[in-house]
Short mmCIF file of C-alpha atoms in Angstrom, two decimals:
data_model
loop_
_atom_site.label_atom_id
_atom_site.label_comp_id
_atom_site.label_asym_id
_atom_site.label_seq_id
_atom_site.Cartn_x
_atom_site.Cartn_y
_atom_site.Cartn_z
CA MET A 1 0.00 0.00 0.00
CA LEU A 2 2.86 2.37 0.77
CA SER A 3 4.36 1.83 -2.69
CA LEU A 4 0.98 2.47 -4.35
CA PHE A 5 0.45 5.63 -2.31
CA THR A 6 3.95 6.83 -3.17
CA LEU A 7 3.38 6.20 -6.88
CA ALA A 8 0.08 8.09 -6.89
CA GLY A 9 1.60 10.94 -4.89
CA ALA A 10 4.54 11.22 -7.27
CA VAL A 11 2.18 11.44 -10.25
CA ALA A 12 0.26 14.22 -8.47
CA SER A 13 3.55 16.04 -7.90
CA LEU A 14 4.50 15.69 -11.57
CA ILE A 15 1.26 17.42 -12.55
CA ALA A 16 1.16 20.05 -9.81
CA GLN A 17 4.64 21.56 -10.08
CA PRO A 18 4.64 22.71 -13.72
CA LEU A 19 0.92 23.61 -13.58
CA ALA A 20 1.27 25.79 -10.47
CA GLY A 21 4.51 27.18 -11.86
CA SER A 22 2.79 28.28 -15.05
CA LEU A 23 -0.07 29.91 -13.14
CA SER A 24 2.42 31.61 -10.82
CA ASP A 25 4.32 33.13 -13.75
CA ARG A 26 1.07 34.75 -14.90
CA THR A 27 -0.09 35.97 -11.47
CA ARG A 28 -0.01 39.67 -10.51
CA THR A 29 -0.74 40.55 -6.86
CA ARG A 30 0.34 42.90 -4.09
CA SER A 31 2.28 39.94 -2.62
CA GLY A 32 3.99 39.05 -5.89
CA SER A 33 3.57 36.01 -8.09
CA ARG A 34 5.02 33.31 -5.82
CA THR A 35 3.56 33.98 -2.37
CA PRO A 36 -0.11 33.20 -3.20
CA TYR A 37 0.87 29.68 -4.27
CA VAL A 38 3.55 29.01 -1.64
CA LEU A 39 1.36 30.22 1.20
CA GLY A 40 -1.91 29.01 -0.31
CA GLY A 41 -0.65 25.48 -0.95
CA SER A 42 0.80 25.28 2.56
CA LEU A 43 -2.44 26.49 4.15
CA LEU A 44 -4.50 23.99 2.14
CA ALA A 45 -2.15 21.18 3.18
CA ALA A 46 -2.75 21.74 6.90
CA PRO A 47 -6.38 20.46 7.19
CA VAL A 48 -5.60 17.63 4.76
CA LEU A 49 -2.70 16.45 6.92
CA TRP A 50 -4.74 16.82 10.10
CA ALA A 51 -7.51 14.66 8.61
CA MET A 52 -4.97 11.92 7.75
CA GLY A 53 -4.43 11.37 11.48
CA TRP A 54 -8.11 10.59 12.08
CA THR A 55 -9.20 8.50 9.11
CA GLN A 56 -9.64 4.73 9.46
CA SER A 57 -10.20 4.08 5.74
CA LEU A 58 -7.40 3.25 3.30
CA VAL A 59 -9.37 4.78 0.45
CA VAL A 60 -9.86 8.06 2.31
CA LEU A 61 -6.22 8.01 3.42
CA ALA A 62 -5.12 7.54 -0.20
CA VAL A 63 -7.22 10.50 -1.36
CA LEU A 64 -5.92 12.68 1.45
CA TYR A 65 -2.31 11.66 0.82
CA VAL A 66 -2.47 12.37 -2.92
CA THR A 67 -4.19 15.69 -2.20
CA SER A 68 -1.44 16.66 0.24
CA GLU A 69 1.21 15.81 -2.35
CA PHE A 70 -0.59 17.90 -4.96
CA VAL A 71 -1.03 21.05 -2.87
CA LEU A 72 2.47 20.89 -1.34
CA SER A 73 4.00 20.36 -4.79
CA ALA A 74 1.94 23.29 -6.06
CA ALA A 75 3.68 25.36 -3.38
CA GLN A 76 7.11 23.89 -4.10
CA GLY A 77 7.12 24.69 -7.83
CA PRO A 78 6.71 28.48 -7.49
CA LEU A 79 9.00 28.50 -4.45
CA ALA A 80 11.86 27.05 -6.54
CA ALA A 81 11.49 29.95 -8.98
CA VAL A 82 12.49 32.43 -6.27
CA LEU A 83 16.11 31.43 -6.99
CA PRO A 84 16.29 32.76 -10.58
CA ASP A 85 13.85 35.56 -9.68
CA ARG A 86 15.94 37.10 -6.93
CA VAL A 87 19.47 35.65 -6.81
CA PRO A 88 22.27 36.82 -9.17
CA VAL A 89 23.86 34.11 -11.33
CA GLN A 90 27.21 34.38 -9.55
CA ARG A 91 25.60 33.52 -6.18
CA ARG A 92 23.23 30.77 -7.22
CA GLY A 93 25.56 27.93 -6.25
CA ARG A 94 25.44 28.74 -2.55
CA SER A 95 21.74 29.55 -2.72
CA SER A 96 21.05 26.21 -4.40
CA ALA A 97 23.12 24.59 -1.66
CA ALA A 98 20.88 26.24 0.93
CA LEU A 99 17.81 24.86 -0.83
CA GLY A 100 19.40 21.42 -0.88
CA MET A 101 20.17 21.70 2.82
CA GLY A 102 16.55 22.58 3.47
CA ILE A 103 15.38 19.46 1.66
CA MET A 104 17.78 17.20 3.58
CA LEU A 105 17.11 18.80 6.96
CA GLY A 106 13.39 18.52 6.30
CA SER A 107 13.79 14.85 5.42
CA VAL A 108 15.81 14.06 8.53
CA ALA A 109 13.67 16.22 10.83
CA GLY A 110 10.52 14.63 9.42
CA THR A 111 11.85 11.14 10.09
CA VAL A 112 12.84 12.05 13.65
CA LEU A 113 9.51 13.81 14.27
CA ALA A 114 7.62 10.79 12.96
CA SER A 115 9.49 8.43 15.29
CA VAL A 116 8.99 10.71 18.32
CA THR A 117 5.26 11.23 17.77
CA SER A 118 4.39 7.78 16.40
CA GLY A 119 2.72 6.79 19.66
CA ASP A 120 -0.21 9.13 18.97
CA LEU A 121 -1.08 9.62 15.29
CA HIS A 122 -3.55 12.40 16.08
CA ILE A 123 -0.83 14.51 17.66
CA ALA A 124 1.68 13.48 14.97
CA TYR A 125 -0.43 14.71 12.06
CA LEU A 126 -1.55 17.79 14.00
CA VAL A 127 2.10 18.83 14.44
CA VAL A 128 3.08 17.94 10.87
CA GLY A 129 0.12 19.85 9.46
CA CYS A 130 1.16 23.03 11.28
CA ILE A 131 4.71 23.10 9.92
CA PRO A 132 4.09 24.08 6.23
CA PRO A 133 1.88 27.14 6.88
CA VAL A 134 4.11 28.37 9.72
CA LEU A 135 7.29 28.18 7.63
CA ALA A 136 5.61 29.47 4.47
CA GLY A 137 4.02 32.34 6.41
CA SER A 138 7.42 33.37 7.74
CA ARG A 139 8.36 34.47 4.18
CA LEU A 140 5.85 37.32 4.47
CA PHE A 141 7.97 38.83 7.24
CA LEU A 142 11.52 37.68 6.41
CA ALA A 143 11.67 37.74 2.61
CA PRO A 144 8.42 39.03 1.07
CA ASP A 145 8.03 39.00 -2.69
CA PRO A 146 7.71 42.45 -4.29
CA ASP A 147 4.39 43.80 -5.56
CA ASN A 148 4.22 42.90 -9.27
CA ARG A 149 0.80 44.28 -10.21
CA SER A 150 2.42 46.81 -12.53
CA ALA A 151 4.40 44.17 -14.43
CA VAL A 152 3.57 44.09 -18.14
CA ARG A 153 2.04 40.88 -19.43
CA THR A 154 4.01 39.23 -22.21
CA GLN A 155 2.58 38.01 -25.48
CA ARG A 156 3.04 34.43 -24.28
CA GLU A 157 0.87 35.11 -21.25
CA ALA A 158 -1.79 36.87 -23.29
CA THR A 159 -2.26 33.94 -25.71
CA ALA A 160 -4.64 31.98 -23.47
CA THR A 161 -6.06 29.84 -26.28
CA ARG A 162 -2.67 28.19 -26.77
CA TRP A 163 -1.69 28.07 -23.12
CA TRP A 164 -0.86 24.35 -23.19
CA ARG A 165 1.78 24.98 -25.86
CA THR A 166 3.79 27.12 -23.46
CA PHE A 167 4.89 23.94 -21.68
CA LEU A 168 6.73 22.84 -24.82
CA VAL A 169 10.39 23.77 -25.15
CA SER A 170 11.99 23.21 -28.54
CA PRO A 171 15.03 20.88 -28.39
CA ARG A 172 16.28 22.52 -31.59
CA THR A 173 16.35 26.09 -30.26
CA GLN A 174 16.95 25.26 -26.58
CA PRO A 175 19.22 22.17 -26.55
CA ASP A 176 20.87 23.12 -23.24
CA PHE A 177 17.51 22.86 -21.47
CA TRP A 178 17.06 19.30 -22.69
CA TRP A 179 20.63 18.21 -21.96
CA VAL A 180 20.23 19.40 -18.36
CA LEU A 181 16.86 17.67 -18.08
CA GLY A 182 18.37 14.43 -19.41
CA SER A 183 21.43 14.68 -17.18
CA ARG A 184 19.32 15.20 -14.09
CA GLY A 185 16.93 12.36 -14.95
CA LEU A 186 19.75 9.86 -15.61
CA THR A 187 21.73 10.72 -12.47
CA TYR A 188 18.65 10.63 -10.24
CA THR A 189 17.70 7.25 -11.71
CA GLY A 190 21.09 5.83 -10.78
CA PHE A 191 20.79 7.17 -7.23
CA PHE A 192 17.22 6.03 -6.58
CA MET A 193 17.79 2.54 -7.96
CA ILE A 194 19.89 1.95 -4.85
CA ASN A 195 18.13 4.28 -2.43
CA GLY A 196 14.75 2.63 -2.95
CA TYR A 197 15.99 -0.89 -2.18
CA SER A 198 18.35 -0.33 0.75
CA LEU A 199 16.56 -2.79 3.06
CA TYR A 200 16.55 -5.60 0.51
CA LEU A 201 20.12 -4.97 -0.60
CA LEU A 202 21.28 -5.23 3.00
CA GLU A 203 19.15 -8.34 3.56
CA GLU A 204 20.01 -10.27 0.42
CA HIS A 205 23.09 -8.91 -1.34
CA ILE A 206 25.04 -8.09 1.82
CA GLY A 207 23.55 -11.06 3.66
CA LEU A 208 22.43 -9.44 6.93
CA GLY A 209 19.04 -11.14 6.92
CA ALA A 210 16.76 -9.98 9.74
CA ASP A 211 19.50 -7.70 11.11
CA ALA A 212 19.22 -5.51 8.02
CA ILE A 213 16.32 -3.55 9.51
CA ASP A 214 18.62 -2.19 12.22
CA MET A 215 21.12 -0.93 9.63
CA VAL A 216 18.61 0.98 7.49
CA PRO A 217 18.37 4.06 9.79
CA ILE A 218 22.16 4.04 10.23
CA SER A 219 22.65 3.97 6.48
CA ALA A 220 20.00 6.67 5.95
CA GLY A 221 21.51 8.88 8.65
CA THR A 222 24.98 8.46 7.17
CA ALA A 223 23.66 9.39 3.73
CA ALA A 224 21.88 12.51 5.02
CA LEU A 225 24.98 13.66 6.93
CA CYS A 226 27.25 13.19 3.91
CA ILE A 227 24.86 15.00 1.59
CA CYS A 228 24.73 17.95 4.00
CA LEU A 229 28.54 17.98 4.33
CA SER A 230 29.13 18.28 0.58
CA THR A 231 26.19 20.44 -0.48
CA VAL A 232 27.28 23.85 0.84
CA PRO A 233 31.03 23.65 0.02
CA ALA A 234 30.28 22.52 -3.54
CA GLY A 235 27.87 25.42 -4.09
CA ILE A 236 30.29 28.00 -2.69
CA VAL A 237 33.31 26.72 -4.67
CA SER A 238 31.21 26.55 -7.84
CA ASP A 239 30.26 30.21 -7.40
CA ARG A 240 33.86 31.26 -6.79
CA VAL A 241 35.33 29.53 -9.83
CA GLY A 242 32.33 30.41 -12.01
CA ARG A 243 31.89 26.87 -13.30
CA ARG A 244 29.05 24.35 -13.03
CA LYS A 245 29.57 21.53 -15.54
CA VAL A 246 32.83 20.20 -14.11
CA PHE A 247 31.23 19.77 -10.68
CA VAL A 248 28.12 18.07 -12.04
CA CYS A 249 30.14 15.75 -14.27
CA ALA A 250 32.64 14.87 -11.53
CA ALA A 251 29.85 14.21 -9.03
CA SER A 252 28.02 11.87 -11.44
CA ALA A 253 31.22 9.99 -12.28
CA THR A 254 32.10 9.65 -8.58
CA MET A 255 28.61 8.35 -7.88
CA ALA A 256 29.01 5.78 -10.65
CA ALA A 257 32.30 4.59 -9.17
CA GLY A 258 30.80 4.41 -5.67
CA LEU A 259 27.88 2.29 -6.87
CA LEU A 260 30.29 -0.42 -7.97
CA VAL A 261 31.86 -0.84 -4.52
CA PRO A 262 29.30 -3.36 -3.11
CA LEU A 263 29.53 -5.34 -6.34
CA ILE A 264 33.26 -5.82 -5.79
CA TRP A 265 33.13 -5.79 -1.99
CA PRO A 266 29.74 -7.28 -0.92
CA THR A 267 30.10 -6.67 2.81
CA LEU A 268 28.53 -4.26 5.28
CA THR A 269 31.71 -2.18 5.20
CA GLY A 270 31.55 -2.07 1.41
CA TYR A 271 27.90 -1.01 1.50
CA LEU A 272 28.57 1.77 3.99
CA ALA A 273 31.57 2.90 1.92
CA MET A 274 29.27 3.12 -1.10
CA THR A 275 26.75 5.11 0.96
CA VAL A 276 29.40 7.64 1.96
CA ILE A 277 30.79 8.01 -1.58
CA ILE A 278 27.50 8.36 -3.45
CA SER A 279 25.99 10.63 -0.79
CA LEU A 280 28.92 13.05 -0.86
CA ALA A 281 28.73 13.02 -4.66
CA PHE A 282 24.95 13.47 -4.67
CA GLY A 283 25.18 16.47 -2.34
CA CYS A 284 27.63 18.12 -4.74
CA PHE A 285 25.47 17.22 -7.73
CA GLU A 286 22.26 18.47 -6.15
CA SER A 287 23.56 21.91 -5.18
CA VAL A 288 25.47 22.70 -8.39
CA ASP A 289 22.96 21.12 -10.77
CA SER A 290 20.17 23.19 -9.20
CA ALA A 291 22.21 26.31 -9.95
CA LEU A 292 23.02 25.06 -13.45
CA LEU A 293 19.39 24.49 -14.37
CA THR A 294 18.51 28.11 -13.49
CA GLN A 295 21.03 29.23 -16.12
CA VAL A 296 19.47 27.23 -18.98
CA LEU A 297 15.87 28.35 -18.44
CA PRO A 298 14.67 29.47 -21.89
CA ARG A 299 12.17 32.19 -20.87
CA SER A 300 12.61 34.93 -18.29
CA ASP A 301 8.82 35.26 -17.94
CA ALA A 302 8.28 31.54 -17.24
CA TYR A 303 10.82 30.63 -14.57
CA ALA A 304 8.42 28.69 -12.33
CA GLN A 305 6.83 26.82 -15.23
CA ASP A 306 10.15 25.77 -16.76
CA ILE A 307 11.62 24.78 -13.39
CA GLY A 308 8.50 22.70 -12.83
CA VAL A 309 9.17 20.90 -16.11
CA LEU A 310 12.82 20.33 -15.17
CA ASN A 311 11.76 19.03 -11.76
CA VAL A 312 9.95 16.22 -13.57
CA ALA A 313 13.47 14.84 -14.11
CA ALA A 314 13.90 14.70 -10.33
CA VAL A 315 10.50 13.23 -9.48
CA ALA A 316 10.01 10.74 -12.33
CA PRO A 317 13.12 8.66 -11.42
CA GLN A 318 11.65 8.13 -7.95
CA ILE A 319 8.81 6.30 -9.72
CA LEU A 320 10.74 4.60 -12.53
CA ALA A 321 14.01 3.66 -10.80
CA PRO A 322 12.49 1.27 -8.21
CA ALA A 323 10.38 -0.31 -10.95
CA LEU A 324 13.46 -0.83 -13.15
CA ALA A 325 15.44 -2.21 -10.23
CA GLY A 326 12.58 -4.57 -9.38
CA ALA A 327 12.48 -5.83 -12.97
CA LEU A 328 16.22 -6.54 -12.86
CA VAL A 329 15.86 -8.50 -9.62
CA VAL A 330 12.93 -10.54 -10.92
CA SER A 331 14.61 -11.33 -14.25
CA THR A 332 18.00 -12.30 -12.77
CA ASP A 333 16.94 -13.55 -9.31
CA SER A 334 19.76 -11.42 -7.91
CA TYR A 335 20.34 -7.88 -6.67
CA ALA A 336 23.86 -7.71 -8.10
CA LEU A 337 22.88 -6.18 -11.45
CA ILE A 338 21.34 -3.14 -9.78
CA PHE A 339 24.80 -1.72 -9.00
CA PRO A 340 26.36 -1.65 -12.50
CA VAL A 341 23.11 -0.51 -14.12
CA GLY A 342 22.77 2.30 -11.57
CA ALA A 343 26.40 3.25 -12.20
CA LEU A 344 25.76 3.36 -15.95
CA PHE A 345 22.82 5.74 -15.52
CA SER A 346 24.88 8.03 -13.28
CA LEU A 347 27.81 8.05 -15.70
CA LEU A 348 25.54 8.85 -18.66
CA GLY A 349 24.04 11.68 -16.60
CA GLY A 350 27.51 13.19 -16.14
CA LEU A 351 28.39 12.84 -19.81
CA SER A 352 25.11 14.45 -20.88
CA VAL A 353 25.86 17.69 -19.07
CA LEU A 354 29.05 18.09 -21.10
CA ARG A 355 26.84 18.82 -24.12
CA VAL A 356 25.57 22.03 -22.49
CA ARG A 357 27.07 24.95 -24.38
CA GLY A 358 25.65 28.05 -22.72
CA VAL A 359 27.13 27.46 -19.24
CA ARG A 360 30.76 26.83 -18.28
#
C-alpha cells in the first residue's frame, strides 16, 4: 500500500509543479507572483494532513495523501522559482546549496519527528500539518516578494487559447535545457535505484538477513549527513570559480564509481563505503545542478513553469528507478545487477551535461 500511495503521490507532484509554476508566472498581486501559491498550498495542506491522522479508511487516506502531495507540490514549484527571480547568477551555487540543505534537513527532521510522535497519530499529524503554513508564512515577514501588479504581461501570457503549448520547449532552439533535463533524470535514476531498495540490498546482497532492519536508519543517517557535508562547500566553490559543468560531471562519475563498490566488496563495510561516496557526490550534484538548471531556463517570464518541467526529471526517477530495479531482480533472481546498471545511468548523466554549451 505504501508503494501504491507513493506512486500516486509522485504522479500528483509531476502534474502540480509545472501547472502551479505556469499559473504563478502569470499571477499579478500585491504579494507578488510566488507567495499566493507558496502560502496558499501550505495552508490547504494543513487540514488535509490533520484529517490523515483521524481516518480509518485506506481509500480516504489515499485520497488525502495524494491531495497533500498535490497542494504541497503546487507550493514547491513556485517556491523554486524564487532562486532565478531574486538571486544573481554568480551567487546561485550557494543559494542552491541552501535549498538542498533545506530538503535534507526537512527529510531528517521529518523522520525524527515521525518516530517521536508515532505513539499518537492524532498529535503526529496535528504537528506535521502546522509546519508548512508556519514556515511558508514566515516568508511574508523575512523575505516578502515584491508587488508585481504593474508588471507588463508578455505576449506568451496573453495567448490563453494556446496556453498548453507554453509547456513545450523546442530541443532545436533550446538544446541546453534538454541536456540538463536528461542529465538530471539519468543521475537521479542511478541514485534512486539503490536508495529505494536499501533494506533488501542489506538483507540479500550483503547477507544481513533480519538484522538488516537495524542498519537501514544508520545507512540513511549516514547518507543525510554526507549530503549535507558536501552540499554547501560545492555550491560556494562553484560560485567562486564560475563553473558548473565540471562539478556536475565529476559528481556523477564519482557516484558511478561508488555504486560499484558493493559489487566488488559485498560486505557491510563495502555497502557503507558506497553510501558515503555516493551521498557526498549526490550532495555536490544536487547543489550545483540546481544552480546550473537556473542558467538554462529558456524564458525569463516563465521561470516557475520551466523549473516545474525540469523538476519532472527529479520526481520521475523516484517512480521509474524502483520499478526498473525490481524488474532486474525478478529477471535475474539477484540484486547484483542493480549496481552496475545504476552506475551506468549516473555516468551517462555526467556525460550528458558536457553537451551544455551556454554554461561553463
